[in-house]
Amino acid sequence: MEQQLDGQKPVQKASPEMIHSLFLINHSGDIFLEKHWKSVISRSVCDYFFEAKEKAEDPENVPPVLQTPHHYLISIYRGKLFFLSVVQTEVPPLFVIEFLHRVADTFQEYFGECSESVIKDNVVIVYELLEEMLDNGFPLATESNVLKEMIRPPTILRSVVNTLTGGSNVGDTLPTGQLSIIPWRRAGVKYTNNEAYFDVIEEIDAIVDKSGTTVFAEIQGVIEACVRLSGMPDLTLSFMNPRLLDDMSFHPCVRFKRWEAERVLSFIPPDGNFRLMSYHVSSQNLVAIPVYVKQNISFLETGSCGRLEITIGPKQTMGKMVEALMATIHMPKSVLSVSLTASQGSYTYDITTKILIWDIGRLNPQKLPNLRGSLSMQTGVPKPEENPSINIDLKIQQLAISGLKVSRLDMYGEKYKPFKGVKYLTKAGKFQVRT
Amino acid sequence: MQEWANQLCENRQFGSKMTDSKYFTTTKKGEIFELKAELNSDKKEKKKEAVKKVIASMTVGKDVSALFPDVVNCMQTDNLELKKLVYLYLMNYAKSQPDMAIMAVNTFVKDCEDPNPLIRALAVRTMGCIRVDKITEYLCEPLRKCLKDEDPYVRKTAAVCVAKLHDINAQLVEDQGFLDTLKDLISDSNPMVVANAVAALSEIAESHPNSNLMDLNPQTINKLLTALNECTEWGQIFILDCLANYTPRDDRESQSICERVTPRLSHANSAVVLSAVKVLMKFMEMLPKDLDYYGTLLKKLAPPLVTLLSAEPELQYVALRNINLIVQRRPEILKHEMKVFFVKYNDPIYVKLEKLDIMIRLASQANIAQVLAELKEYATEVDVDFVRKAVRAIGRCAIKVEQSAERCVSTLLDLIQTKVNYVVQEAIVVIKDIFRKYPNKYESVIATLCENLDSLDEPEARAAMIWIVGEYAERIDNADELLESFLEGFHDESTQVQLQLLTAIVKLFLKKPTETQELVQQVLSLATQDSDNPDLRDRGYIYWRLLSTDPVAAKEVVLAEKPLISEETDLIEPTLLEELICHIGTLASVYHKPPSAFVEGSRGVQHKRLPGSTGSGESVESPDTGSAAGVSDAPPAVIPSQGDLLGDLLNLDLTPPATTGPPPPATSGLQMGAMDLLGGGLDSLMGDESEPVTTRRERPPIPLRTGTPQSPQTLQQSPSPPDYSPTELGGDLGGSSAMGAGFGAAPAAMPAPVSGGLDDLFDLGGGVGMPMGAFSPPKIVWLPAMKGKGLEISGTFARRAGVFQMELTLTNKAMSVMTDFAIQFNRNSFGIAPAGPLQVLTPLSPNQSIEVTLPLNTVGPVMKMEPLNNLQVAVKNNIDVFYFSCQYPISMLFVEDGKMERQVFLATWKDIPNDNESQFQIKDCHLSSDAASNKLQGSNIFTIAKRTVDGQDMLYQSMKLTNGIWVLAELRLQAGNPNYTVSLKCRAPEVSQCVFQSYEAVLKN
């Protein structure tokens, strides 16, 4: 029907809106939801995307911006799902990508996960949310605080109650935050237990070369907050050593001028969970590398085998325990199987993806974990050229590896005394050891 | 859909009760019917459930439009959720049911008056989404009220609605004065309303490029900057993008805007950050470089750009594409940040490739060791594309950073030793470039390269290897064998390889003439006789003629010293770069193409330019950006810089890297020589204004002769080589008008006795038939796009209804729009000049072609050209000035009154000395004498008389050139003999050759 009408009107005007349509696609390539903010665009437009997906082999490698004869396809890949938006005019692609991530975040927040099944289970809410988040291509309400007042998140209980009473999961008053100059906070918040928790989480991104030299290292830090405070609290968070930070991005609630002048975070917090700031430490001498990896992976020129030996030991752990240690190795295609012995933990080798995972657990400095043994190779093919790379995962509790420390948190504007807490955690981000 | 819905239900027997998946379970045939019944149910709850089912079907792409009236009936309700659901449905289907949609209007109008602002906003918002003309009329009044609503939430929604309405009916929006109301909203007290008004206005302005909608002045800018601090992240993007279109009055205003925009660099939303970067990059142009603030700003830009690289990969990709532009414009911003571009193992491939590009751009002496170590690491990765690019990058490092060249070469050699096929091929391609950059330095590696000859199967690698063998033939003992091995499959090779092979063998011959004579003969004949490729043939002929006329000159031409290649390759052209900097963060910046090049339906194209530096006097362009990247308001330089010219001249077939860069100083004297060779000072080319030109412009196309080439042996006999300055012509290409001329110079034929008594002539009536259309040769390419920075010109000459004209096809093969076309001719043999301007009224968009007819006259300045009918043309556009030469059939200059009186003909024929007579053969012509006569008359060659002797027809003909020169001719043809003889007599015998060519062309067409 739609098509016929288009046919009668051959003058195709460029559609002005930014995001024309959204398709949700699972990783096997089925479109399971579509939303059009204006006219319906045939899902055949996704064929270009499928073509690119085919070509990329790995879903992670599908280019995020694709050009088709009449549209642009901008997509993100989250939780094994593609969020594919169709745009027709010149738009800032980052705008679209940020928005798509926001949509995924919202689903996560509403349904606890962002998966095909959960989206299908809540398709009407999903539809209502999408309509509320975007109007004519302009983002309308993307703050979860505001959204939650307009469209209530599902709970089992509410579903039952709604079914019985005919209640609604749509709010019928205008969210208060929507218009105030603090759109992120709803009014009239009340808690019996007033509490504010902050998690300082740092990820180490590093490339370490064969010889153990750090080629590149930086720290990506975030401060995640969980604030449940009544009324309109005005908080000030200060650091012992704020000058460590190279580049910061703040939640809109943070008063930038005060940060510039005094290096303190002053803000009226949103209610609930939010990311207060993210930061970046790139000066190399500040980035401690917590573990070292001694490795030797070799493939014999003749014959069909190779050797592998990996030992991991502590380097700069600031006296803390390294936990959840894990090594992931992408083996060359010709490695058929492995026969290894792990002194600690266990290993698995996936023969289809060629990924060797050694799950070590806690790092004991007295007895270093070691993995050794032989690799059996496909015969008749030349010895692999590439050197497998080892990716390390680890966690260190109660430590921000950059040395960042919160000195105090003050609250103004409310009389009660909140419960406050700060936790630190260091993780490996993209931590790669070359062999 | 059905299947998964069923499956879902089976899988979650209990769960499905609680979730929306239950709406998918109806699989019975009468589904629509059932829904219809439910929608019309009296029970509110049942209704709502039914609407939900309908919506669920809609989301999976099922057509439920048949339920339109029933769903619309549910609209009048106080249940907000039900209302919203109905609205959702309406937006989807109203367009396909316009008459039904009218039913909803009353409810909309009523809802726009609802006491609840949420409902008012929802109604106006939904109404705007219903793209039905009939509805828009009813929308105007509610919209007007909502734009002035007391509640900002409603106002902000209404602002967007104006943009929606404008898209449906622009005229209506203007007539109703909504645009003015929208402009007023820029001063609204609520920042969210301001942001939406800006967004709506920007969107409308995009469809009206010339309207003065976004009338930006310091007052509005101030309002925008105030709103910027307070509105939502999305609003900030709209405002920043709008600010980027403003041009500050002076550097002070520029600085104050920058100061107020800088805090946005710390925003968590990367789109805000990038939009802020755009504003700053643009306004920075206006700041004096010696200002402290300028330095501060530069420092502030680096960290946020680096931070973008730790975001999700999709964001990283867009950021990297933009950083690629930024480092080209202002390399100083990120020069210390090399390491963040190091590739991580699990980066997606599209991120890896972009990072690699930027690494090369940032490579310098200070960081080259690290960069090289990285590149070597990458060259052993798995992904083929990535590895190839890494190998190429090593070569680019060598060329960019001289100190590293040696290390790069040894790295490349290591990689060649791996024998991985594609690595070897890439390495050879880049080593070729390294040889060109550092001649006589690394040739010791040639032996290693030669070992890998057999494994090369890609044209680019083969061509590179052949080039190396040819260039260093004297050092390779078995060069002839190597080249000969390629020759076997000559016709299966790509053009690139064929051309290279031809040149290489000629080089080899010049270096080792004794052993390779046979080889060179073989390749020349393969190239000239067995190939359909005009480039290959032309080049073959040139070499052939060159070798046969003057081997010494050939040596100087072919083995000339080549200019060094420039350091930086594949830089974006400066004007395009400027435009792209103005579009940071947009799709244009991702594709590195101007928006006009690819956005469908972009109505009217405005090219954005960086503002010039104003304010304090000494704020000149910083040296790092170079003058070429400077302000572009100045008209394009009339005289192209020498670098460009040399680049064109010496254009290797091997594409990258561009051979630009300053020419070696030693050649300047030779360039003067080269100028002479064009048969006249080009200084006159551009009229009076130009100073003497010190360089040659463009290779004139070589005339394509139809005659079979003589063998080198006979040619070698011909004396007096043409006077040229060969060194200028460059190694690989050769070819200039001079050589063309030499090639075409036929030995003057001995005057042949005119057979038959002329007195008999007049006994016969001139059997002249109806004139046919004048001959016009088919269009050929005069200026290839490669030489014309994307402008391709092909053309021909024609004489239509007595008007001499040039017919051109201009094709834009570049990525940016071309405008401001103009044309000029150099002085030429017949004073041909344009009779009017070049009529290209509309800008030429990329991939567009335009046919232009340029009327010509012959009253311009005269200078004898070689060949006589050579015409040197300069075409200017907004990008540059381009030069080419072309040749017109002299028959274009034959005037309509060229029919001589018989008596006069007779007298004149006798009067012209026999020495002035030339005789030519036209082969393979199968026309009767009448047909021939007819054809010729079409081109103003008039038959005055015809005589038949012994079965041989003799046509006596005359023609007059525009400058009054008469040419008399006798054309002899014999039935059954396809060979005609033409004898030409003229007081200016120089024209005979050209006239003969015209004869041949006319008769054979």
XYZ file of C-alpha atoms in Angstrom, chain A residues 1-2 5-6 9 13-18 32-40 43 60-67 69-70 72 74-78 87-95 97-99 101-102 117 120-125 127-128 131-132 134-140 142-143 150-151 156 159-160 162-163 165-175 178-181 183 205-207 210 214-216 218 220 246-252 256-257 260 280 282 284 330 333 385-387 389 391 430 432 434-435, chain B residues 4 8 12 18-21 23-24 45 48 52 55-56 58-61 63 65 79-81 84-85 88 91-92 95-98 116-118 125 129 131 133 151-153 156-157 160 163-164 166-170 190-192 196 199-200 203 206 230 232-234 237-238 241 262-263 265-271 274 300 303-304 306-308 310 312-319 337 339-340 342-350 370 374 377-378 380-382 418 420 585-588 590-591 593 595 598-603:
254
model
C 0.000 0.000 0.000
C 2.736 2.328 0.997
C 1.228 5.674 -2.944
C 4.856 6.461 -3.384
C 3.948 10.692 -6.127
C 11.626 14.810 -1.315
C 14.643 14.356 0.835
C 13.396 13.504 4.223
C 14.629 15.997 6.749
C 14.778 13.920 9.835
C 17.961 12.538 11.121
C 13.072 -8.869 14.478
C 11.879 -5.329 15.030
C 11.473 -2.270 12.894
C 10.470 1.240 13.802
C 9.850 4.013 11.328
C 9.656 7.588 12.456
C 8.119 8.643 9.226
C 7.248 6.760 6.090
C 7.943 3.069 6.005
C 13.381 -3.711 4.994
C 32.512 -6.965 15.008
C 34.102 -6.032 11.716
C 31.006 -4.711 9.969
C 31.747 -1.078 9.119
C 29.507 1.206 11.168
C 28.686 3.580 8.333
C 27.511 2.188 5.009
C 26.457 4.014 1.896
C 22.233 4.331 -3.381
C 19.526 6.174 -1.480
C 23.005 5.649 4.754
C 24.607 3.560 10.519
C 24.824 0.668 12.910
C 26.196 -0.442 16.207
C 26.792 -3.945 17.484
C 25.769 -4.493 21.077
C 19.249 7.989 7.437
C 18.686 9.913 4.279
C 20.349 13.248 4.795
C 23.627 14.581 6.000
C 23.665 13.923 9.726
C 26.484 13.725 12.210
C 27.104 9.968 12.364
C 28.378 10.264 15.921
C 25.033 11.720 16.846
C 25.785 6.222 16.989
C 25.552 7.887 20.389
C 21.792 7.770 20.149
C 23.983 3.310 22.202
C 21.586 5.295 24.331
C 14.196 -12.384 23.609
C 10.406 -9.373 21.916
C 8.869 -9.940 25.322
C 8.467 -6.232 25.828
C 7.785 -5.121 22.331
C 5.090 -2.607 23.189
C 7.198 -0.892 25.822
C 7.902 0.771 20.856
C 6.661 3.334 23.307
C 8.600 6.905 20.195
C 9.405 8.845 23.317
C 12.940 10.409 19.162
C 10.561 12.832 17.497
C 11.025 13.580 13.823
C 14.633 12.585 14.202
C 15.239 14.862 17.162
C 16.028 13.102 20.404
C 13.274 13.945 22.782
C 16.896 10.105 26.543
C 17.524 10.486 30.264
C 6.726 8.548 31.346
C 6.923 4.846 30.696
C 6.463 -9.049 37.105
C 2.342 -6.887 34.813
C 0.122 -9.006 36.972
C -2.003 -4.300 35.225
C -3.547 -7.380 33.757
C -6.830 -4.026 37.064
C -6.332 -2.641 33.624
C -3.677 -0.315 34.948
C -1.282 1.331 32.642
C 2.440 1.479 32.348
C 2.386 4.959 30.930
C 2.702 7.929 33.203
C 0.033 10.531 32.675
C 1.775 13.584 33.965
C 4.629 15.499 32.504
C 7.901 14.386 34.050
C 11.838 17.299 31.499
C 11.810 21.052 31.695
C 13.787 22.137 34.650
C 17.348 23.171 34.116
C 16.487 17.564 33.525
C 44.912 -0.582 28.105
C 48.377 -1.728 27.220
C 50.481 -3.269 24.534
C 57.853 -9.755 23.144
C 55.602 -1.567 27.403
C 54.903 -0.215 23.946
C 51.872 1.709 24.971
C 47.024 4.204 29.305
C 40.623 4.663 31.135
C 44.570 14.136 31.514
C 41.162 14.430 29.988
C 37.793 14.267 31.581
C 34.251 13.892 30.324
C 31.545 14.795 32.754
C 27.929 13.982 33.268
C 25.943 17.114 32.409
C 32.338 22.625 34.700
C 33.414 26.085 35.872
C 38.169 24.376 35.989
C 41.999 9.302 30.912
C 48.032 8.641 29.425
C 53.177 6.458 30.626
C 44.123 -16.487 19.387
C 44.367 -21.450 11.967
C 53.630 -16.413 9.905
C 51.650 -14.577 12.479
C 52.512 -14.568 16.114
C 48.828 -12.378 20.759
C 45.143 -10.884 25.937
C 42.640 -4.090 26.184
C 47.720 -7.278 25.019
C 52.724 -9.776 21.836
C 54.701 -12.933 21.241
C 9.372 -17.326 16.456
C 8.772 -18.182 22.129
C 8.307 -19.741 28.107
C 3.280 -11.833 31.654
C 4.953 -10.473 28.591
C 4.087 -8.889 25.304
C 4.957 -11.987 23.400
C 0.377 -10.538 21.398
C 2.052 -12.598 18.764
C -9.171 -3.269 28.765
C -6.232 -1.747 24.842
C -1.327 -3.676 21.590
C 1.041 -2.567 17.324
C 2.997 -5.747 17.905
C 3.131 -3.624 13.028
C 6.571 -3.740 14.636
C 7.456 -6.925 12.868
C 6.481 -5.493 9.523
C 0.330 -5.089 7.347
C -3.697 -1.185 7.862
C -6.519 6.469 28.984
C -3.201 7.979 28.038
C -1.560 4.702 27.209
C -0.468 6.852 22.730
C -0.818 3.450 21.184
C 1.628 5.219 17.177
C 1.636 7.717 12.362
C 2.426 4.468 10.667
C -0.381 8.141 4.783
C -1.893 5.081 3.227
C -5.398 5.975 4.431
C -5.642 9.742 3.940
C -2.536 18.335 30.422
C 0.547 19.676 28.611
C 1.674 16.121 27.944
C 3.618 16.055 17.698
C 3.908 13.157 11.736
C 1.964 13.355 6.232
C -2.084 17.175 2.906
C 4.335 25.298 28.887
C 7.869 25.061 27.449
C 7.459 21.327 26.852
C 9.626 22.785 22.253
C 7.534 20.048 20.685
C 9.968 20.584 15.825
C 10.015 21.605 10.596
C 7.807 18.592 9.968
C 7.640 22.569 6.338
C 8.702 19.296 4.853
C 5.134 18.513 3.862
C 4.128 21.968 2.683
C 6.820 24.643 2.736
C 13.930 27.900 28.126
C 17.164 26.493 26.670
C 15.471 23.326 25.451
C 14.796 22.755 19.259
C 17.408 22.478 15.132
C 14.162 23.124 13.286
C 16.747 21.790 9.037
C 19.063 23.204 4.610
C 21.960 24.699 29.718
C 20.417 18.829 26.642
C 23.332 17.118 24.992
C 21.397 16.756 21.731
C 24.938 19.402 19.055
C 22.330 21.380 17.133
C 26.533 22.843 14.361
C 35.812 24.930 24.900
C 34.026 23.470 27.976
C 35.162 19.338 24.912
C 34.622 17.718 28.297
C 31.179 16.433 27.512
C 30.504 12.751 27.877
C 28.657 12.657 24.556
C 31.212 12.238 21.809
C 28.989 13.897 19.224
C 33.261 16.500 17.866
C 43.158 21.806 24.668
C 43.071 15.281 25.011
C 39.417 15.090 23.926
C 42.516 11.076 22.261
C 39.670 10.226 24.597
C 37.339 9.604 21.672
C 38.719 4.859 23.998
C 33.067 2.122 21.436
C 34.583 1.017 18.119
C 31.851 2.618 16.021
C 32.527 5.961 17.644
C 36.250 5.429 17.261
C 35.826 4.892 13.568
C 34.038 8.176 13.006
C 36.512 9.940 15.278
C 50.076 11.422 20.598
C 50.980 5.952 20.630
C 47.242 6.180 20.979
C 48.895 1.971 17.843
C 46.724 -0.851 16.684
C 45.367 -3.289 19.231
C 44.910 -6.894 18.409
C 41.179 -6.896 18.914
C 40.346 -3.605 17.246
C 37.838 -4.152 14.443
C 39.485 -4.107 11.064
C 37.892 -0.803 10.069
C 58.583 3.214 17.364
C 54.876 -1.329 15.214
C 54.598 -6.200 14.049
C 51.440 -5.541 12.029
C 52.765 -10.440 10.553
C 49.101 -10.237 11.486
C 46.380 -12.347 9.964
C 58.929 -14.473 4.401
C 54.219 -14.605 1.808
C 31.518 15.247 12.389
C 29.238 14.830 9.396
C 28.899 12.038 6.888
C 31.021 14.123 4.551
C 33.528 10.129 7.181
C 33.603 9.717 3.430
C 33.847 13.863 0.124
C 28.413 16.819 1.077
C 26.762 12.221 -2.290
C 23.811 13.359 -0.279
C 20.733 12.606 -2.210
C 18.378 15.490 -2.629
C 20.680 18.032 -1.075
C 18.944 21.010 -2.441
